[in-house]
mmCIF file of C-alpha atoms in Angstrom:
data_model
loop_
_atom_site.group_PDB
_atom_site.id
_atom_site.type_symbol
_atom_site.label_atom_id
_atom_site.label_comp_id
_atom_site.label_asym_id
_atom_site.label_seq_id
_atom_site.Cartn_x
_atom_site.Cartn_y
_atom_site.Cartn_z
ATOM 1 C CA UNK A 1 91.534 119.894 7.099
ATOM 2 C CA UNK A 2 88.448 118.007 9.829
ATOM 3 C CA UNK A 3 89.267 118.057 13.821
ATOM 4 C CA UNK A 4 89.196 114.918 14.845
ATOM 5 C CA UNK A 5 88.940 113.627 18.734
ATOM 6 C CA UNK A 6 90.820 110.943 19.958
ATOM 7 C CA UNK A 7 89.323 109.416 23.042
ATOM 8 C CA UNK A 8 92.212 107.663 24.799
ATOM 9 C CA UNK A 9 92.042 105.627 28.156
ATOM 10 C CA UNK A 10 93.761 107.246 31.072
ATOM 11 C CA UNK A 11 94.189 104.267 33.335
ATOM 12 C CA UNK A 12 97.450 102.469 33.194
ATOM 13 C CA UNK A 13 96.574 99.362 34.489
ATOM 14 C CA UNK A 14 93.432 96.779 34.342
ATOM 15 C CA UNK A 15 92.079 95.121 38.247
ATOM 16 C CA UNK A 16 91.523 91.733 37.490
ATOM 17 C CA UNK A 17 89.247 89.382 39.356
ATOM 18 C CA UNK A 18 91.656 88.671 42.048
ATOM 19 C CA UNK A 19 92.302 92.111 43.087
ATOM 20 C CA UNK A 20 95.741 92.354 41.519
ATOM 21 C CA UNK A 21 96.470 95.411 38.450
ATOM 22 C CA UNK A 22 97.419 94.210 35.574
ATOM 23 C CA UNK A 23 99.923 96.920 33.739
ATOM 24 C CA UNK A 24 98.081 98.382 30.813
ATOM 25 C CA UNK A 25 96.953 101.705 29.154
ATOM 26 C CA UNK A 26 96.784 102.294 25.439
ATOM 27 C CA UNK A 27 97.852 99.805 22.747
ATOM 28 C CA UNK A 28 100.212 101.619 20.448
ATOM 29 C CA UNK A 29 99.242 100.365 17.115
ATOM 30 C CA UNK A 30 95.692 101.054 17.537
ATOM 31 C CA UNK A 31 96.767 104.881 18.163
ATOM 32 C CA UNK A 32 99.619 104.990 15.596
ATOM 33 C CA UNK A 33 98.117 103.835 12.718
ATOM 34 C CA UNK A 34 95.256 106.117 12.839
ATOM 35 C CA UNK A 35 97.482 108.774 13.588
ATOM 36 C CA UNK A 36 99.480 108.456 10.590
ATOM 37 C CA UNK A 37 96.238 108.374 8.863
ATOM 38 C CA UNK A 38 94.776 110.483 9.517
ATOM 39 C CA UNK A 39 97.657 113.144 9.541
ATOM 40 C CA UNK A 40 98.434 111.855 6.458
ATOM 41 C CA UNK A 41 94.942 113.099 5.198
ATOM 42 C CA UNK A 42 96.157 116.998 6.133
ATOM 43 C CA UNK A 43 93.438 116.465 9.298
ATOM 44 C CA UNK A 44 94.173 117.809 12.575
ATOM 45 C CA UNK A 45 94.284 115.607 15.839
ATOM 46 C CA UNK A 46 93.043 116.779 19.398
ATOM 47 C CA UNK A 47 92.638 114.136 22.727
ATOM 48 C CA UNK A 48 90.642 113.612 25.419
ATOM 49 C CA UNK A 49 91.333 111.792 28.450
ATOM 50 C CA UNK A 50 89.139 111.118 31.316
ATOM 51 C CA UNK A 51 90.667 113.559 33.545
ATOM 52 C CA UNK A 52 92.810 115.181 31.205
ATOM 53 C CA UNK A 53 95.589 112.740 32.728
ATOM 54 C CA UNK A 54 98.460 111.956 30.188
ATOM 55 C CA UNK A 55 98.060 108.550 28.749
ATOM 56 C CA UNK A 56 99.945 105.580 29.229
ATOM 57 C CA UNK A 57 101.116 103.005 26.495
ATOM 58 C CA UNK A 58 100.960 99.499 27.677
ATOM 59 C CA UNK A 59 104.660 98.502 27.079
ATOM 60 C CA UNK A 60 103.741 95.618 26.099
ATOM 61 C CA UNK A 61 102.323 96.397 22.910
ATOM 62 C CA UNK A 62 105.625 97.702 22.534
ATOM 63 C CA UNK A 63 107.387 94.642 22.314
ATOM 64 C CA UNK A 64 109.000 92.924 18.915
ATOM 65 C CA UNK A 65 106.655 89.817 19.704
ATOM 66 C CA UNK A 66 103.650 92.353 18.931
ATOM 67 C CA UNK A 67 105.718 93.884 15.885
ATOM 68 C CA UNK A 68 107.161 91.457 14.350
ATOM 69 C CA UNK A 69 110.516 92.244 15.616
ATOM 70 C CA UNK A 70 112.592 94.621 17.465
ATOM 71 C CA UNK A 71 113.247 96.881 14.473
ATOM 72 C CA UNK A 72 109.468 97.390 13.847
ATOM 73 C CA UNK A 73 108.491 97.525 17.908
ATOM 74 C CA UNK A 74 111.290 100.086 17.799
ATOM 75 C CA UNK A 75 109.194 101.963 14.408
ATOM 76 C CA UNK A 76 106.467 101.584 16.898
ATOM 77 C CA UNK A 77 107.910 102.841 19.967
ATOM 78 C CA UNK A 78 109.519 105.934 18.148
ATOM 79 C CA UNK A 79 105.585 106.632 16.356
ATOM 80 C CA UNK A 80 104.491 106.740 19.745
ATOM 81 C CA UNK A 81 107.454 109.635 21.236
ATOM 82 C CA UNK A 82 106.333 111.564 18.501
ATOM 83 C CA UNK A 83 102.440 111.954 18.906
ATOM 84 C CA UNK A 84 102.677 115.344 20.458
ATOM 85 C CA UNK A 85 98.914 115.251 21.163
ATOM 86 C CA UNK A 86 99.055 112.823 23.660
ATOM 87 C CA UNK A 87 101.500 114.726 25.976
ATOM 88 C CA UNK A 88 98.415 117.490 26.174
ATOM 89 C CA UNK A 89 95.130 115.685 26.645
ATOM 90 C CA UNK A 90 91.937 117.694 27.321
ATOM 91 C CA UNK A 91 89.428 116.216 29.810
ATOM 92 C CA UNK A 92 86.899 113.944 28.554
ATOM 93 C CA UNK A 93 84.391 116.021 30.762
ATOM 94 C CA UNK A 94 84.667 119.377 28.854
ATOM 95 C CA UNK A 95 84.671 118.186 25.665
ATOM 96 C CA UNK A 96 81.263 119.418 22.894
ATOM 97 C CA UNK A 97 81.674 116.836 20.260
ATOM 98 C CA UNK A 98 79.910 119.206 18.164
ATOM 99 C CA UNK A 99 83.505 121.106 18.076
ATOM 100 C CA UNK A 100 85.067 117.988 15.961
ATOM 101 C CA UNK A 101 84.697 115.993 12.349
ATOM 102 C CA UNK A 102 84.707 112.785 14.087
ATOM 103 C CA UNK A 103 85.158 110.829 17.462
ATOM 104 C CA UNK A 104 87.733 107.464 18.064
ATOM 105 C CA UNK A 105 88.335 105.614 20.441
ATOM 106 C CA UNK A 106 91.465 103.766 20.471
ATOM 107 C CA UNK A 107 91.588 100.553 23.107
ATOM 108 C CA UNK A 108 94.607 98.282 24.990
ATOM 109 C CA UNK A 109 92.817 97.206 28.180
ATOM 110 C CA UNK A 110 92.814 100.678 29.402
ATOM 111 C CA UNK A 111 89.245 101.395 28.844
ATOM 112 C CA UNK A 112 87.819 98.253 30.909
ATOM 113 C CA UNK A 113 89.646 99.898 33.658
ATOM 114 C CA UNK A 114 87.449 103.764 33.063
ATOM 115 C CA UNK A 115 86.036 104.083 30.005
ATOM 116 C CA UNK A 116 83.614 101.136 30.908
ATOM 117 C CA UNK A 117 81.975 103.308 33.839
ATOM 118 C CA UNK A 118 83.049 107.135 32.631
ATOM 119 C CA UNK A 119 79.556 108.952 32.409
ATOM 120 C CA UNK A 120 81.488 111.499 30.978
ATOM 121 C CA UNK A 121 82.563 109.300 27.918
ATOM 122 C CA UNK A 122 79.092 108.013 27.932
ATOM 123 C CA UNK A 123 77.278 111.031 27.320
ATOM 124 C CA UNK A 124 80.047 112.566 24.710
ATOM 125 C CA UNK A 125 79.120 108.249 22.606
ATOM 126 C CA UNK A 126 76.014 109.279 23.184
ATOM 127 C CA UNK A 127 76.011 113.005 21.201
ATOM 128 C CA UNK A 128 78.073 111.735 18.416
ATOM 129 C CA UNK A 129 76.005 108.638 18.075
ATOM 130 C CA UNK A 130 73.066 110.955 17.719
ATOM 131 C CA UNK A 131 74.913 113.658 15.406
ATOM 132 C CA UNK A 132 75.221 110.846 12.971
ATOM 133 C CA UNK A 133 79.266 112.143 12.981
ATOM 134 C CA UNK A 134 81.293 109.256 11.645
ATOM 135 C CA UNK A 135 82.688 107.104 15.138
ATOM 136 C CA UNK A 136 84.747 104.704 15.652
ATOM 137 C CA UNK A 137 85.512 102.519 17.999
ATOM 138 C CA UNK A 138 88.314 100.189 17.825
ATOM 139 C CA UNK A 139 89.577 96.259 20.122
ATOM 140 C CA UNK A 140 88.774 96.776 23.906
ATOM 141 C CA UNK A 141 87.666 100.493 23.376
ATOM 142 C CA UNK A 142 84.028 99.641 22.824
ATOM 143 C CA UNK A 143 84.306 98.951 26.384
ATOM 144 C CA UNK A 144 83.353 102.469 26.833
ATOM 145 C CA UNK A 145 79.553 102.132 25.435
ATOM 146 C CA UNK A 146 79.013 100.390 28.295
ATOM 147 C CA UNK A 147 78.566 103.455 29.897
ATOM 148 C CA UNK A 148 76.168 105.313 27.002
ATOM 149 C CA UNK A 149 73.066 105.233 28.373
ATOM 150 C CA UNK A 150 69.767 106.980 27.966
ATOM 151 C CA UNK A 151 67.471 108.725 30.347
ATOM 152 C CA UNK A 152 65.359 105.259 31.332
ATOM 153 C CA UNK A 153 68.847 103.243 31.859
ATOM 154 C CA UNK A 154 68.698 101.655 28.642
ATOM 155 C CA UNK A 155 71.891 101.022 26.446
ATOM 156 C CA UNK A 156 72.357 103.360 23.815
ATOM 157 C CA UNK A 157 73.998 100.792 21.556
ATOM 158 C CA UNK A 158 71.612 98.277 21.577
ATOM 159 C CA UNK A 159 70.852 96.497 18.263
ATOM 160 C CA UNK A 160 73.958 98.202 16.769
ATOM 161 C CA UNK A 161 76.108 96.195 14.739
ATOM 162 C CA UNK A 162 79.267 96.055 16.327
ATOM 163 C CA UNK A 163 82.380 94.008 16.885
ATOM 164 C CA UNK A 164 85.444 94.139 19.480
ATOM 165 C CA UNK A 165 88.286 92.453 21.158
ATOM 166 C CA UNK A 166 86.947 88.842 21.482
ATOM 167 C CA UNK A 167 86.831 85.980 24.197
ATOM 168 C CA UNK A 168 88.433 83.708 21.542
ATOM 169 C CA UNK A 169 91.289 86.627 21.085
ATOM 170 C CA UNK A 170 91.188 87.251 25.246
ATOM 171 C CA UNK A 171 91.776 83.365 25.998
ATOM 172 C CA UNK A 172 94.548 83.464 23.847
ATOM 173 C CA UNK A 173 96.213 86.185 25.923
ATOM 174 C CA UNK A 174 95.542 84.562 28.786
ATOM 175 C CA UNK A 175 94.034 87.339 30.487
ATOM 176 C CA UNK A 176 90.336 85.390 29.988
ATOM 177 C CA UNK A 177 90.005 83.157 32.884
ATOM 178 C CA UNK A 178 91.401 86.279 35.154
ATOM 179 C CA UNK A 179 88.969 88.694 34.004
ATOM 180 C CA UNK A 180 85.987 90.140 36.226
ATOM 181 C CA UNK A 181 84.091 90.302 32.735
ATOM 182 C CA UNK A 182 85.002 89.860 29.207
ATOM 183 C CA UNK A 183 83.983 92.317 26.445
ATOM 184 C CA UNK A 184 82.052 90.448 23.704
ATOM 185 C CA UNK A 185 79.846 88.887 27.396
ATOM 186 C CA UNK A 186 79.143 92.658 28.018
ATOM 187 C CA UNK A 187 78.252 93.670 24.845
ATOM 188 C CA UNK A 188 75.733 91.063 23.441
ATOM 189 C CA UNK A 189 74.045 91.297 27.345
ATOM 190 C CA UNK A 190 73.402 94.852 26.500
ATOM 191 C CA UNK A 191 71.311 94.057 22.694
ATOM 192 C CA UNK A 192 74.474 94.552 20.707
ATOM 193 C CA UNK A 193 74.541 92.496 17.702
ATOM 194 C CA UNK A 194 78.533 91.568 18.266
ATOM 195 C CA UNK A 195 80.000 90.518 14.715
ATOM 196 C CA UNK A 196 82.908 88.350 15.524
ATOM 197 C CA UNK A 197 85.883 87.538 13.093
ATOM 198 C CA UNK A 198 88.760 84.989 13.047
ATOM 199 C CA UNK A 199 91.414 85.929 15.992
ATOM 200 C CA UNK A 200 93.832 88.536 15.187
ATOM 201 C CA UNK A 201 92.856 89.556 11.567
ATOM 202 C CA UNK A 202 91.474 92.521 10.439
ATOM 203 C CA UNK A 203 87.437 93.010 10.955
ATOM 204 C CA UNK A 204 85.699 96.142 10.701
ATOM 205 C CA UNK A 205 81.866 96.079 11.270
ATOM 206 C CA UNK A 206 79.741 99.313 10.360
ATOM 207 C CA UNK A 207 76.757 100.286 11.272
ATOM 208 C CA UNK A 208 74.707 103.889 10.501
ATOM 209 C CA UNK A 209 77.310 105.694 11.565
ATOM 210 C CA UNK A 210 78.907 103.361 13.814
ATOM 211 C CA UNK A 211 82.445 102.405 12.972
ATOM 212 C CA UNK A 212 84.302 99.325 15.224
ATOM 213 C CA UNK A 213 87.324 97.255 14.905
ATOM 214 C CA UNK A 214 88.124 93.891 16.752
ATOM 215 C CA UNK A 215 91.768 94.043 17.205
ATOM 216 C CA UNK A 216 95.340 96.174 16.608
ATOM 217 C CA UNK A 217 95.607 94.631 13.124
ATOM 218 C CA UNK A 218 91.786 96.460 12.424
ATOM 219 C CA UNK A 219 92.777 100.039 13.641
ATOM 220 C CA UNK A 220 94.438 100.535 9.686
ATOM 221 C CA UNK A 221 91.531 99.892 8.158
ATOM 222 C CA UNK A 222 89.140 101.370 10.591
ATOM 223 C CA UNK A 223 90.739 104.452 10.121
ATOM 224 C CA UNK A 224 90.099 104.081 6.206
ATOM 225 C CA UNK A 225 86.707 103.885 7.013
ATOM 226 C CA UNK A 226 86.559 106.561 8.561
ATOM 227 C CA UNK A 227 88.113 108.781 6.250
ATOM 228 C CA UNK A 228 86.219 107.833 3.459
ATOM 229 C CA UNK A 229 83.248 109.010 5.992
ATOM 230 C CA UNK A 230 84.899 112.662 6.020
ATOM 231 C CA UNK A 231 85.000 113.096 2.459
#
């Protein structure tokens, strides 16, 4: 049995360009699918957030239209409620990644608010990347890599092939024109080799120990890829 660290956003909103707060948090499927996969394989999961705050689920991720109907939406809500690790998160600042076999970052718009500028998370990402351990990041959570810099201010993930929520997908959410910045643009700006797949379709990119997924549908396949690396 391995211990897997979930680094989850602590934000319950995303500040848009006009200063309004768009309600958000973590996206349910992006925690539920990997949690189920890792637990089924017999692994232990530990959750950490900035400041150790209890994370908020994005209510939109529990809506019928994002879960193929009300029955699946109810099942998703029950699954989130059953993840007891979310109720007692550790503080990201106190985490030593060497205590874990893998690190996973689920998305939702929340990481655009807090993890994108969180230095503690940035240091954790640097250590995980350098260690060679499996490191999974999905959807909007690649925003966290923006805070991963070296002593000279360079970006640790520059040159890595990766993916994340695309400009095309953000446009379809109706939020692209309201955002301060777009994830795909910013990842390209720091020198990452951004790999764009079809909107909403599962798309996983592997580069060395880094495994990234484009969108919620990629969370399950990403978890499967991490499990292969855990042996």
